Coordinates of C-alpha atoms in Angstrom, one line a residue:
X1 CA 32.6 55.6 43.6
X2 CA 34.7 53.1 42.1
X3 CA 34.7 49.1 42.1
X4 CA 36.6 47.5 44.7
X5 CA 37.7 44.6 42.1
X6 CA 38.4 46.3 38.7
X7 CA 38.2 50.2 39.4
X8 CA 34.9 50.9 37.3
X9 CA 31.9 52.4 38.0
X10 CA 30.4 51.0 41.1
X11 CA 26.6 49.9 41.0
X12 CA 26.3 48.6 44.6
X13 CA 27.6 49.8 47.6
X14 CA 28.2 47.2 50.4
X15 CA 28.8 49.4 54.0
X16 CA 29.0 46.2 55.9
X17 CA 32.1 44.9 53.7
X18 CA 33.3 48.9 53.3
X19 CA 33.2 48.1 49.5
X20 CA 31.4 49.1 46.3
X21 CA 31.3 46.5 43.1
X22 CA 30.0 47.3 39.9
X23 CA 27.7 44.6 38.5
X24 CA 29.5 41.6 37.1
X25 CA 31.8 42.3 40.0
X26 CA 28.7 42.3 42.5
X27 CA 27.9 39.2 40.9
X28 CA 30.9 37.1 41.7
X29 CA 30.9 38.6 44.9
X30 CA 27.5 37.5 45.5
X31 CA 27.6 34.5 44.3
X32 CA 31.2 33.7 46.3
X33 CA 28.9 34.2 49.6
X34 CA 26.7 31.8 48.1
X35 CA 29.9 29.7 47.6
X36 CA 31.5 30.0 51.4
X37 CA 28.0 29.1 52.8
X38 CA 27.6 26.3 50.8
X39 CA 31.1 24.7 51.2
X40 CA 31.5 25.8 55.0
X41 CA 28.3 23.8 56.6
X42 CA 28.8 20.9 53.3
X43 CA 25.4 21.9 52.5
X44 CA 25.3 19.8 49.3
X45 CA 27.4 17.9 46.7
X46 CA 26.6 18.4 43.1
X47 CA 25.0 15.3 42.0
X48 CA 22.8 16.0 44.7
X49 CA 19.3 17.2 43.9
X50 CA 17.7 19.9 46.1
X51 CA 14.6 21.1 46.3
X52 CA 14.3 24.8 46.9
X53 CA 11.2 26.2 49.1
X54 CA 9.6 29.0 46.9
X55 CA 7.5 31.9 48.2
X56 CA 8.2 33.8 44.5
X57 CA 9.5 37.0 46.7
X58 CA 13.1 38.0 46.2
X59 CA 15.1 35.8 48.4
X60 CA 13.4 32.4 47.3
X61 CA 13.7 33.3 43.7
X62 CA 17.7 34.7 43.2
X63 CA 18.5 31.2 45.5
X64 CA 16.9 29.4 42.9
X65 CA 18.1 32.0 40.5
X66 CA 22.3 31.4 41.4
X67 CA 21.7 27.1 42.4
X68 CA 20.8 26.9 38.6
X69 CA 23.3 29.2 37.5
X70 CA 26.1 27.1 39.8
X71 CA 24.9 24.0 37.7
X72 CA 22.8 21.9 40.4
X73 CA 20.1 20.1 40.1
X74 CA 17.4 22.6 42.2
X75 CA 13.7 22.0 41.6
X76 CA 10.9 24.4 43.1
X77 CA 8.2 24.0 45.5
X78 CA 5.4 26.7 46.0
X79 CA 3.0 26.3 48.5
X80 CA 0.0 27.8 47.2
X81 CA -1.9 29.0 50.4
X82 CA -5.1 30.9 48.6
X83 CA -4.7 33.9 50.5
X84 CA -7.6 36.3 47.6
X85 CA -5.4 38.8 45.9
X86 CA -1.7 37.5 46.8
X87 CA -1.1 34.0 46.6
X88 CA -2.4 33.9 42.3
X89 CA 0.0 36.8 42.1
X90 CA 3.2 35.0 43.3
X91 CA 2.1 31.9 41.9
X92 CA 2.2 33.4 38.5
X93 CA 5.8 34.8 39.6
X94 CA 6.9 31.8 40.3
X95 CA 5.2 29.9 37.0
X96 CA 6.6 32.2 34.7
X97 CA 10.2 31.7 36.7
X98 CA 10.1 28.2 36.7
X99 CA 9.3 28.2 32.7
X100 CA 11.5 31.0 31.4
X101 CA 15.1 29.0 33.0
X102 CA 13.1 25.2 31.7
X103 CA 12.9 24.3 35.6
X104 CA 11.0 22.1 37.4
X105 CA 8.5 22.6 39.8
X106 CA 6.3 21.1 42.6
X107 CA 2.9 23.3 43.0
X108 CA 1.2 22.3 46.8
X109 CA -3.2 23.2 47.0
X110 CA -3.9 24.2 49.9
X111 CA -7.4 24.2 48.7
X112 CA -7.2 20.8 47.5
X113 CA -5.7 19.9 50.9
X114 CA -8.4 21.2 52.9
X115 CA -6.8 23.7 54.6
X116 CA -6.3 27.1 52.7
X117 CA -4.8 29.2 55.6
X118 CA -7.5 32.0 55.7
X119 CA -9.5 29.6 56.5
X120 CA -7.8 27.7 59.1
X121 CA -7.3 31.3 60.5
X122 CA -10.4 32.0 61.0
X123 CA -10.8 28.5 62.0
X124 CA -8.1 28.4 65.1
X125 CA -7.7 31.7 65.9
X126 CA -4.1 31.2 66.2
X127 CA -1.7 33.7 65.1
X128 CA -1.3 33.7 61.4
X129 CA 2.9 33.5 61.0
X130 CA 2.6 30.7 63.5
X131 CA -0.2 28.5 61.6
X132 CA 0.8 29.5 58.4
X133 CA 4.8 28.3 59.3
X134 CA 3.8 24.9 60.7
X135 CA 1.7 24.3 57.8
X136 CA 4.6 24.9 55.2
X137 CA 7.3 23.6 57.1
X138 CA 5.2 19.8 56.5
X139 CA 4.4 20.2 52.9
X140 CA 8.7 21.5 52.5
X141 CA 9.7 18.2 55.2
X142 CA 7.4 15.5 53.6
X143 CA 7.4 16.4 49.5
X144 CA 11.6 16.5 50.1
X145 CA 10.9 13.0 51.7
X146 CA 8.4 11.2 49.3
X147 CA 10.0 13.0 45.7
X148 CA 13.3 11.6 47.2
X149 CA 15.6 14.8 47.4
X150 CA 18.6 14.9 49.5
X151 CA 18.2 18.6 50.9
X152 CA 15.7 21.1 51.2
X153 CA 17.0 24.6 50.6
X154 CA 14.9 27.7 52.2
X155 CA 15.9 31.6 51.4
X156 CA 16.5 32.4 54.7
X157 CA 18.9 35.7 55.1
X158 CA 20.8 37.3 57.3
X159 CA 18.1 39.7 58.1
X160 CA 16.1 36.5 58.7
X161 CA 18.8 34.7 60.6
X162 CA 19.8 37.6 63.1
X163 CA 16.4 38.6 63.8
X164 CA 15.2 35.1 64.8
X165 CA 18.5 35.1 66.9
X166 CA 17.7 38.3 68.7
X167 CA 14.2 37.1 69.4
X168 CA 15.5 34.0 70.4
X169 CA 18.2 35.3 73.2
X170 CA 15.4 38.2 74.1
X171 CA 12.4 35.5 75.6
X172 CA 15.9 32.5 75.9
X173 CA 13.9 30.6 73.9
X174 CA 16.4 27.6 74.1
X175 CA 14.6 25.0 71.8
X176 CA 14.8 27.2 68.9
X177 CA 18.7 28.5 69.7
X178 CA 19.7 24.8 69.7
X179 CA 17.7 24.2 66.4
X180 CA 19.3 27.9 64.6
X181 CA 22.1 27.2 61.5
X182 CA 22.5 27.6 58.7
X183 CA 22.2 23.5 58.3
X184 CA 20.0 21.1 60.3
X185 CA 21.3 17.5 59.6
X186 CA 18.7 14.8 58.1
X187 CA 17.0 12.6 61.2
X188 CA 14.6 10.0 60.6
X189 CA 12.2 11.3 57.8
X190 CA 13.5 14.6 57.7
X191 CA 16.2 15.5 54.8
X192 CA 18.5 17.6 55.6
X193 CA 17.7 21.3 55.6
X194 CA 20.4 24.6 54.4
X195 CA 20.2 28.1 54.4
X196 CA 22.7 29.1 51.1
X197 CA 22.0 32.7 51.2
X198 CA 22.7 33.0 55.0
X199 CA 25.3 35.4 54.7
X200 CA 23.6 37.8 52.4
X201 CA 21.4 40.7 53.6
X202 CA 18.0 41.9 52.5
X203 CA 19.7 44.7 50.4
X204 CA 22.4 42.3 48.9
X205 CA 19.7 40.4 47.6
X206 CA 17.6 42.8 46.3
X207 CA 20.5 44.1 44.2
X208 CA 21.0 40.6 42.8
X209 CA 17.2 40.2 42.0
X210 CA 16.8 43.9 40.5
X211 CA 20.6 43.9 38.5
X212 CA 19.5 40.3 37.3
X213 CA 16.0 41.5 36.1
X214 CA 14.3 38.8 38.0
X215 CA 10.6 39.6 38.2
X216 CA 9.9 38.9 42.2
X217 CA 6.6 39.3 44.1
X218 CA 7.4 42.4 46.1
X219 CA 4.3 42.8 48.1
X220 CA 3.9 41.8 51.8
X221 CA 1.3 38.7 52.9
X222 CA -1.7 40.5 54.5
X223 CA -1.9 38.1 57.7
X224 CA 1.5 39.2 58.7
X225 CA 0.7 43.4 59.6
X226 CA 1.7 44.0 63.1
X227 CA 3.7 40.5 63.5
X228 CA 6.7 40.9 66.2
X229 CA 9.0 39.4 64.1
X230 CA 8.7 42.5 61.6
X231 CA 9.1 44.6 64.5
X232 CA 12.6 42.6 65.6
X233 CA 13.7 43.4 61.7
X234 CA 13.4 47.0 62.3
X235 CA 15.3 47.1 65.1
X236 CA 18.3 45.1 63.6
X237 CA 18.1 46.9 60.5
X238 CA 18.3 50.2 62.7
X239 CA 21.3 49.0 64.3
X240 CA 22.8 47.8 60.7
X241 CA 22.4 51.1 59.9
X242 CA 23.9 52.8 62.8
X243 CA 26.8 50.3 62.9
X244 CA 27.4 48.9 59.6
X245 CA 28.6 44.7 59.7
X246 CA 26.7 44.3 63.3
X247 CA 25.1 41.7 61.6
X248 CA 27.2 39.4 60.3
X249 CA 29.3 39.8 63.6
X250 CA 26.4 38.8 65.7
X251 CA 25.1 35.7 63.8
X252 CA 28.8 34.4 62.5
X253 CA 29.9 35.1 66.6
X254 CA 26.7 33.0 67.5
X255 CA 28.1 30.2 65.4
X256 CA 31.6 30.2 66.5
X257 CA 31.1 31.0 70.4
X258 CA 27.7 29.8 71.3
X259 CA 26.2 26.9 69.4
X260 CA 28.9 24.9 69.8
X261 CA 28.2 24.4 73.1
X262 CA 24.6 23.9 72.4
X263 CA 25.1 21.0 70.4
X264 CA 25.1 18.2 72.8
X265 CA 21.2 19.1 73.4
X266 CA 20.8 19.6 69.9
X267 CA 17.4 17.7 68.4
X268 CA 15.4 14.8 69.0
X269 CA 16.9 11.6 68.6
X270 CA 15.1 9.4 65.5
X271 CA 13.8 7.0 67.8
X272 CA 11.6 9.4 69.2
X273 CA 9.4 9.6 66.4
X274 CA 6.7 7.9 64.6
X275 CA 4.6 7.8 62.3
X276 CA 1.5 9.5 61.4
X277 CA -0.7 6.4 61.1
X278 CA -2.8 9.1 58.6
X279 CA -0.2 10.5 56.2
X280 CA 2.9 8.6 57.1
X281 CA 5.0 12.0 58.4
X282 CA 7.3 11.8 61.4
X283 CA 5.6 13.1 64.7
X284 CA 5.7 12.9 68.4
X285 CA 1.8 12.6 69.2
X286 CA -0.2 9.5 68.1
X287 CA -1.2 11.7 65.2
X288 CA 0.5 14.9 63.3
X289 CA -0.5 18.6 63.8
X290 CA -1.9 18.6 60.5
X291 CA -4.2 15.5 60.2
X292 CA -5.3 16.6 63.6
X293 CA -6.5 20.1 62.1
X294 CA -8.1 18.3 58.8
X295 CA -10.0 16.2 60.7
X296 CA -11.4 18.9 63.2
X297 CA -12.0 21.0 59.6
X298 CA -14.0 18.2 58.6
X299 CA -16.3 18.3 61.7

């Protein structure tokens, strides 16, 4: 099998783009996905400084991995949720990262916060994902407020993307469909939020991470056995399979054909929110989701 580019030995093949690359030529087409993402949606300019959400898995590290490489200014942010036997792991990942390429980075306690997730699991009985998400998604929305960056980027991939479509269209879940690109524009207290690596598949990015000898954390959180949203990733990655490209024709058709007419309900307008008379972060209720939960925590 020979590379599509220079007619060497190929390292990856791609089915979905019925090609094969070897690795410096995997590389520019990697990173010229990266590229068409980032100048499509105007995700950022280059003075502009980003802070990237880090889980110190595969798909948060090669976006931090190929933002450096591309010359901007991208600073990490690990959430460390003290989940015993995972969360030291890829906080060590993500250490040794962050020193080995000279970059900065922003380490969230849980612990120190009051809230380390297995214990609010046990606490609220909720389903983990679900906790778990609302609790990053304030730490990413207020430290990209109060540090002052101008986006926050996630690692967010086309196996993500299509799946949460799927699941969206399955239960019409019509809050969420209006809310799904691969940008969310900054509103009130909330910078704006991009998906870089939206184009690029599970597989796509695993071949970055292992060809670019970046040491990822490769093992699965334990809250998240038998979570439906795993189940939705099997069956797209099953179709992939059967019908290689599916998935970049379903999410890039979504973009052209249906969110466009979802836009005029897209979002709350800023003057619907306040602020959190606790911790100063945008919400709807007379106080946030998460100083609610401290304070019942504290009870």
């Amino acid at each position: 099998m020979k590379c599509r580019r220079c007619g060497k030995q190929a390292e990856v093949e791609l089915r979905s783009h019925h090609a094969a690359f070897c690795r410096d030529c995997f590389f520019i087409f990697f990173r010229r996905q990266v590229e068409r993402a980032i100048k499509r949606w105007r995700m950022f300019k280059p003075q502009d400084r980003i802070l990237v959400a880090i889980s110190g898995g595969k798909d948060s590290l090669s976006l931090w991995d190929i933002l450096l490489n591309m010359g901007y200014k991208a600073t990490g942010l690990y959430i460390d949720l003290k989940i015993d036997g995972f969360s030291e792991k890829a906080k060590e990942k993500v250490e040794k990262f962050a020193q080995e390429r000279k970059s900065d980075l922003i380490i969230v306690d849980l612990e120190k916060e009051g809230i380390p997730i297995p214990k609010i699991i046990h606490y609220s009985g909720k389903e983990p994902c679900s906790i778990c998400g609302q609790i990053k998604r304030y730490y990413f929305n207020r430290m990209a407020y109060e540090k002052n960056f101008h986006v926050l980027a996630t690692g967010h991939n086309l196996d993500d993307e299509t799946t949460r479509l799927l699941a969206n269209i399955l239960r019409w879940q019509m809050t969420y469909l209006i809310d799904q690109a691969p940008v969310l524009p900054p509103i009130y207290r909330f910078v704006k939020k991009v998906k870089p690596l939206y184009r690029l598949g599970e597989y796509e990015i695993a071949a970055y991470a292992f060809l670019k000898n970046i040491d990822y954390f490769a093992y699965r959180c334990p809250f998240s056995k038998g979570a439906t949203f795993l189940k939705y990733k099997e069956y797209i990655a099953y179709i992939e399979y059967k019908f290689p490209g599916t998935k970049l024709d379903f999410y890039e058709g979504f973009l052209k054909k249906l969110r466009p007419l979802l836009q005029p309900l897209q979002r709350q307008s800023a003057n619907t929110f306040h602020i959190c008379p606790e911790c100063g972060y945008p919400t709807l209720a007379p106080q946030c989701s998460i100083c609610r939960l401290k304070a019942e925590m504290k009870k």
